[in-house]
Coordinates of C-alpha atoms and ligand atoms in Angstrom, one line a residue:
X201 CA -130.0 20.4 3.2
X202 CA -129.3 19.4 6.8
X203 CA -129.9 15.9 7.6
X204 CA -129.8 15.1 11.6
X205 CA -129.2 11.8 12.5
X206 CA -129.6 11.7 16.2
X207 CA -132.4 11.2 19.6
X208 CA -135.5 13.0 20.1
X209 CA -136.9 13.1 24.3
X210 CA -139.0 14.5 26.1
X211 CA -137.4 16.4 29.0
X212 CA -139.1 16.5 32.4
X213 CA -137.3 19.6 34.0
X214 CA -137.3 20.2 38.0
X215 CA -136.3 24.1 38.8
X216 CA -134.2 23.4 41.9
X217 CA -132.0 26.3 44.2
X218 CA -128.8 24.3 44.1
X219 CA -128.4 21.1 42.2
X220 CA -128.1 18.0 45.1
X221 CA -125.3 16.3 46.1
X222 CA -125.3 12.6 45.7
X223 CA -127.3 10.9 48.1
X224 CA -129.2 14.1 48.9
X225 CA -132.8 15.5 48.1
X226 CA -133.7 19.2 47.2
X227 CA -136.9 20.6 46.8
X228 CA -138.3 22.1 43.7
X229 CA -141.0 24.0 41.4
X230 CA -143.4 23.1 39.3
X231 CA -142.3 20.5 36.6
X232 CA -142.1 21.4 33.2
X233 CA -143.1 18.5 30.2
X234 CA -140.8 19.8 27.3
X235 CA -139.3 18.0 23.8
X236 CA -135.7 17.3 23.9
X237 CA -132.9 15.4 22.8
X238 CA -130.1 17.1 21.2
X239 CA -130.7 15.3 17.6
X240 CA -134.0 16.9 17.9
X241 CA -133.0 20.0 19.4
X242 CA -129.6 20.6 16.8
X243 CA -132.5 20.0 14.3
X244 CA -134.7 22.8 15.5
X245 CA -132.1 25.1 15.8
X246 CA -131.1 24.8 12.3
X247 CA -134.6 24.8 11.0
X248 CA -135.3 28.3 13.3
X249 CA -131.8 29.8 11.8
X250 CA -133.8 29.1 8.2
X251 CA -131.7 25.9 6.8
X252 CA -134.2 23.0 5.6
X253 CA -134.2 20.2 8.0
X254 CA -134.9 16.1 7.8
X255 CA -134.3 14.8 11.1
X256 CA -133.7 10.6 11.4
X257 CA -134.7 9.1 14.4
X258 CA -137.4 6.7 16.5
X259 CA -139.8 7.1 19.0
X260 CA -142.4 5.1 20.9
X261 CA -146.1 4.6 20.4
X262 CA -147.1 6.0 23.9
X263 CA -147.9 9.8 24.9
X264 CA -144.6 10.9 25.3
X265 CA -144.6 10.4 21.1
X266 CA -146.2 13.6 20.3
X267 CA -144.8 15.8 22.7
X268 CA -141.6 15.1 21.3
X269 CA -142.6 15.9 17.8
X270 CA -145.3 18.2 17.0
X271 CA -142.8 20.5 17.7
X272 CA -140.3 19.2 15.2
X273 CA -143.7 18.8 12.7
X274 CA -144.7 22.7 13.4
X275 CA -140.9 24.0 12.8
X276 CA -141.4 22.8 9.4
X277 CA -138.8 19.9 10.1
X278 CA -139.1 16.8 7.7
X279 CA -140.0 13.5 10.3
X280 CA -140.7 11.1 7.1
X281 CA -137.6 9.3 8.7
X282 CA -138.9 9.0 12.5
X283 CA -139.5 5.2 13.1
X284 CA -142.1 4.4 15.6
X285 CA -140.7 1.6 17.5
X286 CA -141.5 -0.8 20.8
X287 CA -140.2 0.6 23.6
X288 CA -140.8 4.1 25.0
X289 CA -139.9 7.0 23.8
X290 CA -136.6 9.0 25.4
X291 CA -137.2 10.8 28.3
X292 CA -134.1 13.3 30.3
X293 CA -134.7 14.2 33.6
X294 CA -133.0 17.3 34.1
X295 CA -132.6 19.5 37.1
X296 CA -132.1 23.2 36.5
X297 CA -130.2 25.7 39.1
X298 CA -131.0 29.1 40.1
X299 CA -127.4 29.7 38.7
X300 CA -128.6 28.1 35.4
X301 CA -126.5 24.7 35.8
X302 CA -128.2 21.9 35.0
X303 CA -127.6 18.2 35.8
X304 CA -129.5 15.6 32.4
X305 CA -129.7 11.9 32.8
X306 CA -131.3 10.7 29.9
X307 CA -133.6 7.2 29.8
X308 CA -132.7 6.7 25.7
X309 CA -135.6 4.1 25.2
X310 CA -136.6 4.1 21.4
X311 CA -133.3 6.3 20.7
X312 CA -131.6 3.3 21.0
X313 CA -133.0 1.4 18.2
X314 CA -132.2 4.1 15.4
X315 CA -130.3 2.8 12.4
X316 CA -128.6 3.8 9.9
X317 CA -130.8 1.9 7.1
X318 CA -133.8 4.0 8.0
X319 CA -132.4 6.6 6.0
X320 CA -132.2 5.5 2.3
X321 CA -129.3 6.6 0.3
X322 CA -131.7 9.0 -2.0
X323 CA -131.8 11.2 1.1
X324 CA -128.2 12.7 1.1
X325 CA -125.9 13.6 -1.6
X326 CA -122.7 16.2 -1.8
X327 CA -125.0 19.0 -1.0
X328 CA -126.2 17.5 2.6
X329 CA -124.5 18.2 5.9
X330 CA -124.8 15.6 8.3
X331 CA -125.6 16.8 11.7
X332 CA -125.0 13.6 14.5
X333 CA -124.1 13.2 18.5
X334 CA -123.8 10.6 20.6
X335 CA -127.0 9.9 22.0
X336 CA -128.3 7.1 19.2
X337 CA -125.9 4.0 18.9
X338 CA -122.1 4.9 17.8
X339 CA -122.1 1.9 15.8
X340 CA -125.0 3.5 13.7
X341 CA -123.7 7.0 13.8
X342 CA -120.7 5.3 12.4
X343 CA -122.3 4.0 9.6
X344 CA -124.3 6.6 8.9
X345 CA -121.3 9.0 8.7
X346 CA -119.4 6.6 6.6
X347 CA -122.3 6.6 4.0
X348 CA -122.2 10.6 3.7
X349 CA -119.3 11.2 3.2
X350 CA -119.0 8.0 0.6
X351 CA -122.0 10.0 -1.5
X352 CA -119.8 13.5 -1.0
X353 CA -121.6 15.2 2.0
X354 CA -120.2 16.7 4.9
X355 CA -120.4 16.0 8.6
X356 CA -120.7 17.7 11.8
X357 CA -120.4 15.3 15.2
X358 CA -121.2 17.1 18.3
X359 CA -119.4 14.7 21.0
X360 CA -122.2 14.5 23.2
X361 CA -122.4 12.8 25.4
X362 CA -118.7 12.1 25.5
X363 CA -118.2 7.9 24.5
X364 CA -115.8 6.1 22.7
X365 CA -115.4 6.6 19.0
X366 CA -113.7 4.6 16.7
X367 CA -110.3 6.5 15.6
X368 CA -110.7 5.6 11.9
X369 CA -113.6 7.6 12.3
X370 CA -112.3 10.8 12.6
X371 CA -111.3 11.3 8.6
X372 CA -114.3 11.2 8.0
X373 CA -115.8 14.2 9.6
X374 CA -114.9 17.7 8.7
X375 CA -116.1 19.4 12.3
X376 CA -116.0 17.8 15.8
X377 CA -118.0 20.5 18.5
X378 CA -117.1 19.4 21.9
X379 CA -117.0 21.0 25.1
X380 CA -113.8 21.2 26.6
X381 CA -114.2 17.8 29.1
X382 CA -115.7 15.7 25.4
X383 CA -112.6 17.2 23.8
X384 CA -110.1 15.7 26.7
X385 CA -111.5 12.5 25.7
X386 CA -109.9 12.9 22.4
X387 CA -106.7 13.6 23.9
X388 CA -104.7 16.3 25.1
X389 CA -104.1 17.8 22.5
X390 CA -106.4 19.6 20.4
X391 CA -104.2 20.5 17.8
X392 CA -103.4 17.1 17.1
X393 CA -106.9 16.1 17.1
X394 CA -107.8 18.6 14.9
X395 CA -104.7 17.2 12.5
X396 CA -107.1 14.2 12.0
X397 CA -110.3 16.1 11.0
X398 CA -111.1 17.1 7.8
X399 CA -111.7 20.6 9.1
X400 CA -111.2 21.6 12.6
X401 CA -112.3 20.5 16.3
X402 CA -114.4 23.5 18.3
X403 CA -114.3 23.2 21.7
X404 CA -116.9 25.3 23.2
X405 CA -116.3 27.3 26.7
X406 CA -119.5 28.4 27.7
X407 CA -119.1 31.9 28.7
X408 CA -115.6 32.2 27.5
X409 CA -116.8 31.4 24.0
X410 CA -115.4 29.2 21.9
X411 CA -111.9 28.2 20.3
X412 CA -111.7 26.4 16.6
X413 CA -108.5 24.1 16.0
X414 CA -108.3 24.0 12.1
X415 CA -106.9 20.9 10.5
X416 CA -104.2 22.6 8.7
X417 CA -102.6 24.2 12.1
X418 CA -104.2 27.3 12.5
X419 CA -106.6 28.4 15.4
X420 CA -108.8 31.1 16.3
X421 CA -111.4 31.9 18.9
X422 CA -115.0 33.4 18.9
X423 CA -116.6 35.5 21.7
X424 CA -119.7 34.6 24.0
X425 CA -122.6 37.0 24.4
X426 CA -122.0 38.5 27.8
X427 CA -125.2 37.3 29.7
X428 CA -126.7 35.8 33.0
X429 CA -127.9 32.5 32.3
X430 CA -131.5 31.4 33.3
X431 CA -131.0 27.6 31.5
X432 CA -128.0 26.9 30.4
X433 CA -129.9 23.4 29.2
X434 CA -129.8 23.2 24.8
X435 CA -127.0 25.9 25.0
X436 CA -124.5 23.1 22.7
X437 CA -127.6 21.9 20.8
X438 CA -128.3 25.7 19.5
X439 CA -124.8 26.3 18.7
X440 CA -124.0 22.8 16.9
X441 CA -127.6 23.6 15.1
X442 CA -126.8 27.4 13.9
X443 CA -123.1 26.6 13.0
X444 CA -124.6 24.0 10.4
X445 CA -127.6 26.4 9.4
X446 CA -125.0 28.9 8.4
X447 CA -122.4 26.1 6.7
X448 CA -125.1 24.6 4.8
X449 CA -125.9 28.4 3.8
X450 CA -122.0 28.8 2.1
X451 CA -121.1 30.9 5.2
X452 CA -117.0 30.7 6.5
X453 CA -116.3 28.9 9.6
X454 CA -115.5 31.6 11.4
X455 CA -118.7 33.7 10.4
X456 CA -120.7 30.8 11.5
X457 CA -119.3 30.0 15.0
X458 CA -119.8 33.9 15.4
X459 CA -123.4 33.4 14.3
X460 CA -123.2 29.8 16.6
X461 CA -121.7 31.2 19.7
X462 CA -124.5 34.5 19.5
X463 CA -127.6 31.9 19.4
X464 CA -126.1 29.7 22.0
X465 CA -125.7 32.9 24.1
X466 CA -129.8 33.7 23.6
X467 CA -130.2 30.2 24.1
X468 CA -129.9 30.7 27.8
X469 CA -132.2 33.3 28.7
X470 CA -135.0 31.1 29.2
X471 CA -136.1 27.9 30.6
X472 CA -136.5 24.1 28.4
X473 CA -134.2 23.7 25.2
X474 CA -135.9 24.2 22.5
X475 CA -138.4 27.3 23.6
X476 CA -135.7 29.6 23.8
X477 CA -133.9 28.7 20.7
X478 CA -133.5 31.9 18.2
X479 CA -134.9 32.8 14.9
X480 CA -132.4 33.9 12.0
X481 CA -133.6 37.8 13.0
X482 CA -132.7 37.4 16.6
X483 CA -129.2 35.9 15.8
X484 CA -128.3 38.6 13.6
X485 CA -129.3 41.3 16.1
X486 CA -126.9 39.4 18.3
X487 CA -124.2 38.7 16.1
X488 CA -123.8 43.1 16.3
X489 CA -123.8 42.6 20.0
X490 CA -121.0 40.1 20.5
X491 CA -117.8 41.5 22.1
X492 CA -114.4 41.9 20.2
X493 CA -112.4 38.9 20.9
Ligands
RIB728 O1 -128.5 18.9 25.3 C1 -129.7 19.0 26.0 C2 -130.5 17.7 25.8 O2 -129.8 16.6 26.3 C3 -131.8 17.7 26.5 O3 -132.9 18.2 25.7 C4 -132.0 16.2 26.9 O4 -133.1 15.6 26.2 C5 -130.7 15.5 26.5 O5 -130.7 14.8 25.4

């Protein structure tokens, strides 16, 4: 079982030609209302790539509420652990090139009062990965990790956004996924960081794929599908979210960031994050399509 401990939004997405310059205004298209977050998003991921899903998390009582997750409810995702709390749910405004870039600043609201003790210990045992990012209060992510791994689980930290964690941390999470500007902010080194892990550190490199820094020394890299990006937007949240589908179904590391770096790949074909996430079917056509390294 995949247990994701992380923010759920509700994207407003503006298709612009160029992302702006700071200070400057560009004109759009039409707006889009979408869910989002990347707890919410790693969540649906896993639950299309056919793992079972309980996602732990908080929004508000306003509009904004069901938008967010009805779509988690009608992917067959577990909310029994969504607090509804006093302030309003998250919302990113996110601006989408014609190029597929995107620039996301993210108003957390309610995903700042997720805890920890909102998910009781009967939850998670040594069978559970723990899927978390950065998006919900380190402190709690802290905790929340700590108690996993105390009851013999296994956890997965996508570095996003890129804060502060505490060092200590670090043995006590078998896989860091981090682009490669989060990695930097680990150090210089990925090898070394990677030394501290239980497992490895994957940095992911868009459309040069991505590179896995194993805790015991060695390293190896996976391929990205070779396509043109419509929305690059829920790219990482698709990839962290298959990577722990497959874990969490006994595949090896290196057969899931193949399976990761496919979905991540289809991910981008379309617009919003979680409409153009794959199904297991669609990753496996992929998978066949995927260059050699
Ligand atoms: O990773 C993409 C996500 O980041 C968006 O859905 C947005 O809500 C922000 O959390």
């Amino acid at each position: 079982m995949i247990l994701v401990f992380g923010s759920i939004n509700v994207d407003v997405i503006v298709p612009v030609p160029r992302l702006p310059e700071p200070g400057e205004t560009v004109l759009g298209g039409d707006y889009q209302l979408l869910p989002g977050g990347k707890g919410a998003n790693q969540a649906v991921a896993a639950c299309r790539a056919g793992a079972d899903v309980v996602i732990a998390g908080a929004v508000g009582s306003d509009s904004f509420a069901r938008v967010a997750l009805d779509p988690l409810v009608r992917a067959g995702i577990d909310t029994r652990l969504v607090r509804t709390v006093a302030a309003p749910t998250g919302c990113a405004a996110i601006m989408v090139s014609e190029s597929g870039e995107n620039m996301i600043a993210v108003a957390s609201g309610a995903n700042t009062a997720v805890c920890s003790d909102q998910v009781p210990d009967a939850i998670f045992g040594p069978e559970t990965i723990l899927v978390t990012q950065m998006e919900v209060p380190p402190a709690e992510t802290a905790a929340m990790i700590r108690r996993v791994r105390a009851a013999g689980g296994s956890v997965l930290l996508n570095l996003a956004p890129a804060l502060a964690i505490d060092p200590s941390l670090l043995g006590e999470i078998d896989l860091v996924v981090a682009n490669a500007g989060e990695a930097a902010t680990l150090g210089a080194d990925p090898g070394q960081i990677a030394s501290r892990l239980r497992r490895a550190l994957i940095v992911t490199c868009g459309a040069a794929g991505a590179t896995a820094y194993l805790a015991n020394g060695g390293i190896f890299s996976v391929p990205a599908l070779p396509i043109v990006p419509i929305d690059t937007t829920g790219a990482g949240d698709t990839f962290v979210g298959v990577l722990a589908a497959a874990l969490d179904a006994g595949a090896a590391l290196e057969t899931g960031l193949r399976r990761a770096s496919a979905a991540a790949g289809l991910a981008c074909l379309a617009r919003g994050a979680q409409s153009s996430m794959p199904d297991a079917a669609m990753i496996e056509q992929a998978v066949r399509q995927l260059p050699e390294r």
